[in-house]
Every structure is written in structure tokens, then in C-alpha cells.
Amino acid sequence: MKFLKRVDAPSNVTSDKTIRELSIETTKENHHVNEGQEQSGAYPLDGVPTLAFHSISTADFQFNIEKASDIIVETVEEFVNKIGNGRLVLVDISHGSKILNVVKSKAAIKNIDPAKFFTFVGDITKLRSGGGLHCNVIANAANWRLKPGGGGVNAAIFDAAGPDLDTATKKRAGSLAPGNAITVPLPSRSPLFSNQGVTHVIHVLGPNMNPKRPNCLKDDYNVGCKVLHEAYLSLFENFASIVKTLEKSSDEFSNCDQKVRREDGVSFNEKNKKFKGLSEVGASNKLCSVDEKQNAGSSGKTGGSLNKDWGSWAQALYKIAMHPEKHKNDVIEISDDVVVLNDIYPKAQKHLLVVARVEGLDRLADVSQDHSHMDRGTLRYVERKLVRDSCISKIRYGGG
């Protein structure tokens, strides 16, 4: 199997196996965690759904920080177990931020799991490159017209995402009422997607207590607190919807594996054997085997009948490669030797899998000079892709 990845600038990422601190802070100079705090697993790996959000309405809209912090913690506590393996991260660009400190303290009192919710100091448009924190979803403190500009987080996010965010937003809505949020998928060509791994922006609008801004509530905190709570609920509901979509995609992949195992009579410990590759068929009838006719045809090439003792990921890819006509929605291109499909968990702007269709070619040890034409075919496909998609400037080409 071949992997094609866009090359991004490396970032310094450090992590431990456990999360012991609720707040992680980075410095502009070296991104080290502040003294007395431990570097931790709060730096999620690619593929872990993570929402980064600023405190809503406490900056330009001048909402009371103490009241806002109560609402943040209450809503997080309500939602933290409804987002699957997702994570919520409260972000502020300022060290010593009052809202971060207050929320961190109140969340600790509530015993909110720090693996699910924590605070982070950094620029929300540069979390991965500037602090090593990968968030696939970020919240934008939008204006009611959903327009770029205006300063603050809204202007920064629109600038970082490029014109594609404005175009995508206009397709979704023309305005936003206080207390509501709307999800906008980012096109892969957006710099925020390709450089920071952000796939979605959720626009959210909170209550306004600033008389110089529209819809001022004039310090009516009875209404204001209700609207702010609704804004966070809407924000987290939108994020939960994204998480469910990702889980559904993962389940569909898993269901394909279950079908493979039912058809082939597979019974094995998936955790321990996920990437073991091939093993020869022994006397035990418990081992997974390919169709007998296929094995008979390939035994002459490989020196014996083979058992494809793989994990779910590899089994599903094998099924697609052998029967691409049954997976037309997943397959991009089919040839006699390979199939090309998109990785369901892309690690770059474009992440393609080129999977061999040749029986008996199941591990690196099986590769010979006779298969060199497949490499050349893969490179030709990459060249055509570069011509068609001018936004791709670099390619990483690897095998597994």
C-alpha cells in the first residue's frame, strides 16, 4: 500500500501518556509549558475530534467574566459526555488570562475530566504550528452579518482561512441571531485547513453588553445569561454533530471489516494482530483464509497457501481492492494492478491510498522487480494529480 501526503512544516510537539493538568500554556519563544505544569496528552493526535473556542462575548461585547465563566463550566459539564471521544479546549491568546484562570479553577471544583476539557494559551489560528495543539474544529465569535473584518477573533479567523471561508459561509447563511451557531466546512485549499488541520469553523454569536455594538442588552443579565447559555449549547451541539459524522464514517469502515470476517470466517484478536501482515496457514482451522480458489492460484507465486491475518483497517482495504466495483463511492481510480481512494482520516490536504490488487503481493517481502511497473504507474497518477490541482506543491510518497 502506498501513501501520498502533502508535506507540512514540522512542529515541536511533546506529550506524555496521561493528562495531569487542566491548563497548558505555551510561550512564543519556545512553546514550553509554564513552570509547575506538566506537558501532557492534552496535545491530541491527528484524528481526535477537538473544538477550540474563545470565551464568547467577554471581549468586545463586554459580558461579565464571572457570569460568563459560570455558564462555560455549566455547559461544558452538561455536554462533555455527549461528544464521544471529542475534546473541548478554551483558548485565549494572553498569558495570565483572567477568563482561563477562573474557568480552570471552577472546572477543577466540578471535577470535569481534564482529558475532555482543558484551557490553552495560544493564537486560535495557529494552534498546531504555534503550540502543537491539533484542533480540527474552531469556533469563531462572529458578527450578526457573518462578515469578515471588525477586528478581534472574527477578523483573525477570516484572514487565516482566506476568501474560501467567506464564500463557504455565504452558502450556509446570510446572518446569525444571538444565541445561535452554524457550522461551515472549510475547503481543503484553505490555508487554515492545509496548515493547521482545521476542517470546520463554527460561527457563534453571543449576547452584547456594549452600547457601541448592535443588539445591546443594556446590562440585562437575566436575558444575557440565557442567550449566552444558548450560544454555548448551540456551539457544542454543532460540534457533537461533527463528531457523530466522524464516528459514522469510522463505523461504516468497521462494518465493512465485520462483513469481511463473516464471509471469511475470521476469528482473531484484533488489538494484538492489527498490523502483523501475513502468516502461513497451519493445521488450525481457526485461521482466516482467502477463498480457496484464490489461494490455489496464488500458492505457486508465494510458495504456499497464505492466511491474511490482518486487522480491521487492512482487511477493509483488501476487500475494496479485490472488489472495487462494490465500493464505487470510495474508489477514485481503478486499474488492473491498483485502486486509488481517499484516506478517511487525511493527514494532509490530499491523502491518497494506492492499494495493490495483485494476489500474493501482501507485504514488502513479496515485492520483486516484476512489480516495478506499479511504482511507475503510481508516480504517473501523482503527476496527473499535480497538473489538475495546482494548490498542491509538495508530495510525500511512502509505502506500508
XYZ file of C-alpha atoms in Angstrom:
400
model
C 0.000 0.000 0.000
C 1.303 3.439 -0.948
C 0.658 6.687 0.909
C 0.797 10.117 -0.678
C 0.924 13.047 1.734
C 1.420 16.774 1.475
C 4.466 17.844 3.442
C 3.826 20.477 6.116
C 6.408 22.317 8.140
C 7.241 20.254 11.234
C 6.131 21.497 14.618
C 7.588 20.745 18.006
C 5.107 18.522 19.809
C 5.725 16.987 23.213
C 3.339 14.786 25.141
C 3.080 12.268 27.974
C 0.762 9.296 28.304
C -1.554 10.921 30.810
C -3.138 14.303 31.352
C -2.460 15.661 34.815
C -3.005 19.387 34.408
C -6.124 21.217 33.313
C -4.267 24.091 31.677
C -1.424 24.025 29.173
C 0.397 27.233 28.359
C 2.970 27.927 25.682
C 5.422 30.776 25.235
C 6.089 32.498 21.970
C 9.794 31.824 22.282
C 9.915 28.044 22.661
C 6.383 26.735 23.265
C 7.449 25.209 26.594
C 4.832 24.659 29.269
C 4.976 27.132 32.130
C 6.962 26.158 35.202
C 4.982 23.896 37.526
C 2.832 22.477 34.725
C 3.383 19.130 33.058
C 3.425 18.530 29.347
C 0.640 16.111 28.690
C -1.607 14.199 26.354
C -3.745 17.294 26.045
C -1.948 17.699 22.735
C -4.376 15.461 20.816
C -3.172 13.371 17.924
C -4.488 13.922 14.417
C -7.896 12.326 14.093
C -9.127 13.116 17.629
C -12.109 15.498 17.272
C -11.215 18.685 19.147
C -13.056 22.008 19.371
C -11.114 25.144 20.247
C -13.166 28.164 21.301
C -12.679 31.579 22.838
C -14.839 32.860 25.652
C -17.968 34.180 23.939
C -18.966 37.847 24.445
C -16.440 38.689 27.186
C -14.170 40.769 24.942
C -15.735 43.336 22.608
C -19.271 42.577 23.828
C -18.176 43.304 27.443
C -20.068 40.442 29.127
C -19.239 39.981 32.825
C -16.392 37.441 33.139
C -17.584 35.835 36.385
C -21.054 35.221 34.984
C -19.604 34.018 31.677
C -17.223 31.592 33.400
C -20.121 30.031 35.333
C -22.014 29.464 32.100
C -18.972 27.995 30.337
C -18.334 25.464 33.106
C -22.017 24.553 33.492
C -22.474 23.992 29.759
C -19.213 22.058 29.406
C -20.228 19.830 32.315
C -23.562 19.239 30.620
C -22.033 18.401 27.240
C -18.662 16.795 27.928
C -20.083 13.254 27.917
C -22.140 13.817 24.782
C -19.261 14.277 22.361
C -17.866 10.756 22.176
C -14.080 10.893 22.183
C -14.156 14.609 21.353
C -12.406 17.302 23.386
C -13.249 20.906 24.263
C -10.475 23.493 24.607
C -10.969 27.027 25.898
C -8.355 29.223 24.207
C -7.020 32.695 24.900
C -4.028 34.403 23.340
C -2.982 36.149 26.559
C -0.813 34.647 29.297
C -2.398 35.291 32.665
C -5.831 35.486 31.039
C -8.463 36.031 33.722
C -11.151 34.006 31.949
C -8.812 30.999 31.564
C -7.773 31.092 35.212
C -11.326 31.448 36.504
C -12.703 28.705 34.265
C -9.806 26.366 35.101
C -10.464 26.803 38.807
C -14.212 26.277 38.522
C -13.825 23.247 36.245
C -11.470 21.657 38.785
C -14.062 22.145 41.524
C -16.641 20.415 39.291
C -14.180 17.546 38.686
C -14.549 17.875 34.917
C -12.289 15.357 33.185
C -9.163 17.287 32.056
C -8.777 14.823 29.190
C -12.092 16.097 27.817
C -11.861 19.796 28.688
C -8.841 21.990 29.316
C -7.536 25.514 28.725
C -4.786 26.604 26.347
C -2.840 29.809 25.715
C -2.249 30.480 22.043
C -3.409 32.015 18.776
C -6.549 30.144 17.706
C -5.477 30.443 14.057
C -2.058 28.844 14.724
C -2.714 26.205 17.367
C -0.934 23.357 15.585
C 2.012 25.252 14.126
C 2.388 27.613 17.075
C 1.653 25.337 20.022
C 1.417 21.740 18.863
C -2.317 21.502 19.594
C -4.309 19.939 16.751
C -7.926 21.130 16.696
C -9.962 20.102 13.671
C -12.799 22.475 14.648
C -12.552 26.077 15.846
C -15.273 28.475 16.950
C -15.480 31.982 15.554
C -17.001 34.822 17.565
C -18.938 36.117 14.585
C -20.923 39.287 13.934
C -24.609 39.039 13.081
C -23.955 39.572 9.345
C -21.335 36.772 9.259
C -18.959 39.157 7.534
C -15.149 39.259 7.670
C -13.398 42.099 9.442
C -14.386 44.047 12.508
C -11.251 43.158 14.433
C -10.692 40.534 17.110
C -11.117 36.792 16.645
C -13.543 37.177 13.738
C -11.086 39.149 11.609
C -8.179 36.861 12.540
C -10.016 33.675 11.571
C -11.320 35.040 8.264
C -7.832 36.318 7.420
C -6.207 32.987 8.281
C -8.774 30.943 6.352
C -8.624 33.083 3.217
C -11.555 34.003 0.950
C -12.817 30.406 0.880
C -14.324 30.778 4.365
C -16.344 33.820 3.338
C -17.571 32.009 0.218
C -18.466 28.855 2.157
C -20.208 30.890 4.870
C -22.405 32.711 2.344
C -23.587 29.334 1.039
C -24.740 28.381 4.532
C -26.377 31.568 5.846
C -26.576 35.324 5.431
C -26.966 36.292 9.077
C -26.921 34.892 12.599
C -29.104 35.683 15.608
C -27.646 35.939 19.135
C -27.598 32.589 20.912
C -27.109 30.595 17.715
C -24.268 28.864 15.892
C -23.728 27.478 12.400
C -21.109 25.043 11.064
C -19.148 25.835 7.911
C -16.915 23.102 6.395
C -13.594 24.511 5.219
C -12.437 23.691 1.684
C -9.190 21.743 1.700
C -7.430 24.523 -0.220
C -7.957 26.957 2.668
C -4.644 27.772 4.427
C -6.331 27.137 7.776
C -7.103 23.594 6.603
C -3.783 22.794 4.928
C -1.522 24.476 7.515
C -3.420 23.926 10.771
C -5.654 20.932 10.077
C -8.892 22.850 10.695
C -11.733 21.173 8.783
C -14.697 23.152 10.175
C -15.370 26.626 11.528
C -18.418 27.095 13.755
C -19.679 30.667 13.727
C -21.362 31.580 17.022
C -22.943 34.833 18.209
C -23.369 35.685 21.881
C -25.165 38.445 23.776
C -23.888 42.028 23.584
C -23.497 44.372 26.542
C -21.546 47.005 24.608
C -23.726 50.043 23.738
C -21.485 50.713 20.730
C -22.409 47.370 19.141
C -25.735 46.133 17.675
C -28.416 44.470 19.833
C -27.093 45.787 23.133
C -28.931 44.301 26.138
C -28.054 47.265 28.383
C -26.789 45.120 31.260
C -29.911 42.931 31.343
C -28.117 39.819 32.584
C -31.324 37.840 33.024
C -31.676 37.834 29.258
C -27.926 37.913 28.644
C -27.158 34.771 30.655
C -29.943 32.888 28.904
C -28.657 33.931 25.471
C -25.053 33.072 26.358
C -26.096 29.633 27.596
C -27.993 29.085 24.334
C -24.922 30.176 22.363
C -22.696 27.579 24.073
C -25.381 24.903 23.725
C -25.640 25.613 20.006
C -21.841 25.656 19.639
C -21.391 22.311 21.392
C -24.357 20.754 19.572
C -22.776 21.684 16.245
C -19.500 20.129 17.376
C -21.289 16.986 18.597
C -22.838 16.667 15.141
C -19.370 16.761 13.547
C -18.132 14.094 15.990
C -21.095 11.845 15.185
C -20.386 12.208 11.470
C -16.771 11.155 12.033
C -17.899 8.223 14.177
C -20.371 7.180 11.498
C -17.595 7.141 8.909
C -15.489 5.041 11.253
C -18.417 2.674 11.903
C -19.004 2.214 8.181
C -15.365 1.235 7.789
C -15.696 -1.140 10.743
C -18.893 -2.648 9.300
C -17.009 -3.403 6.104
C -14.470 -5.279 8.227
C -17.236 -7.190 10.024
C -18.619 -8.280 6.678
C -15.165 -9.455 5.631
C -14.805 -11.511 8.784
C -18.272 -13.061 8.440
C -17.577 -14.050 4.864
C -14.101 -15.378 5.501
C -14.695 -16.899 8.935
C -12.213 -14.618 10.633
C -11.608 -15.035 14.360
C -8.610 -13.258 15.824
C -7.511 -10.828 18.489
C -7.762 -7.526 16.614
C -5.777 -5.477 19.052
C -2.726 -7.713 19.026
C -2.754 -8.528 15.317
C -3.656 -5.233 13.697
C -0.561 -4.848 11.572
C 1.079 -8.262 11.672
C 0.749 -8.866 7.931
C 0.800 -12.460 6.725
C 1.266 -15.826 8.368
C 1.318 -19.253 6.800
C -1.704 -21.480 7.147
C -1.143 -24.213 9.719
C -3.220 -27.110 10.866
C -5.642 -24.973 12.857
C -8.958 -24.323 11.170
C -9.419 -21.111 13.162
C -7.155 -19.069 10.907
C -8.577 -16.604 8.396
C -8.133 -17.722 4.800
C -8.800 -16.236 1.417
C -11.115 -18.055 -0.967
C -9.634 -21.496 -1.677
C -9.566 -20.932 -5.405
C -7.664 -17.687 -4.963
C -5.190 -19.355 -2.642
C -4.713 -22.212 -5.052
C -3.963 -19.759 -7.848
C -1.504 -17.743 -5.776
C 0.278 -20.563 -4.000
C 2.613 -21.059 -6.912
C 3.802 -17.451 -6.584
C 4.275 -17.347 -2.858
C 5.417 -20.838 -2.085
C 2.337 -21.990 -0.189
C -1.222 -21.267 0.857
C -1.469 -17.975 2.714
C -3.581 -16.635 5.559
C -4.356 -12.912 5.604
C -4.171 -12.410 9.347
C -4.758 -8.638 9.416
C -6.608 -6.072 11.459
C -9.825 -4.296 10.511
C -8.131 -1.469 8.613
C -6.133 -3.771 6.349
C -8.989 -6.256 5.880
C -11.320 -3.491 4.736
C -8.754 -2.110 2.285
C -8.136 -5.603 0.907
C -11.860 -6.076 0.336
C -12.085 -2.767 -1.535
C -9.013 -3.582 -3.637
C -10.293 -7.011 -4.632
C -13.861 -5.861 -5.342
C -13.709 -2.142 -6.223
C -16.953 -2.386 -8.215
C -18.788 -2.805 -4.890
C -17.261 0.380 -3.470
C -17.750 2.919 -6.253
C -18.380 5.744 -3.790
C -14.970 5.204 -2.167
C -12.730 4.415 -5.136
C -11.238 7.260 -7.190
C -9.453 5.241 -9.840
C -9.167 1.544 -10.760
C -6.536 -0.290 -12.809
C -5.589 -3.931 -13.172
C -2.837 -3.505 -10.572
C -4.091 -0.914 -8.055
C -7.039 1.054 -6.760
C -6.800 4.665 -5.546
C -9.014 6.009 -2.749
C -9.066 8.849 -0.247
C -7.891 8.162 3.291
C -10.907 8.601 5.621
C -8.583 10.222 8.190
C -6.494 12.552 5.988
C -3.197 13.774 7.433
C -2.685 16.341 4.680
C -4.601 18.483 2.202
C -4.811 15.411 -0.040
C -4.127 11.973 1.450
C -4.480 9.123 -1.030
C -4.111 5.391 -0.594
C -2.841 3.398 -3.572
C -3.659 -0.228 -2.785
C -2.242 -3.183 -4.725
C -4.751 -5.588 -6.314
C -2.253 -8.314 -7.171
C -2.739 -11.585 -5.269
C 0.331 -12.639 -3.328
C 1.637 -9.085 -3.005
C 0.757 -8.568 0.631
C 3.970 -7.459 2.339
C 7.271 -5.845 1.457
C 8.963 -9.258 1.340
C 6.721 -10.178 -1.620
C 7.861 -7.232 -3.750
C 10.157 -8.029 -6.665
C 11.493 -6.342 -9.796
C 8.405 -7.610 -11.622
C 6.311 -5.124 -9.644
C 8.315 -2.009 -10.546
C 5.764 -1.019 -13.171
C 3.246 -0.468 -10.347
C 5.517 2.156 -8.789
C 5.841 3.912 -12.118
C 2.051 3.851 -12.518
C 1.625 5.424 -9.095
C 4.065 8.206 -9.947
C 2.242 8.889 -13.218
C -1.000 9.211 -11.266
C 0.690 11.718 -8.910
C 1.936 13.755 -11.862
C -1.575 13.944 -13.306
C -2.902 14.968 -9.905
C -0.371 17.776 -9.645
C -1.405 19.095 -13.049
C -5.103 19.031 -12.116
C -4.705 20.505 -8.640
C -2.334 23.464 -8.722
C -2.699 24.142 -4.978
C -0.618 21.033 -4.200
C 3.040 21.984 -4.162
C 4.718 19.115 -2.335
C 4.174 15.358 -2.170
C 5.244 12.807 0.400
C 5.389 9.330 -1.067
C 5.663 6.306 1.224
C 4.780 2.651 1.433
C 3.453 0.250 4.028
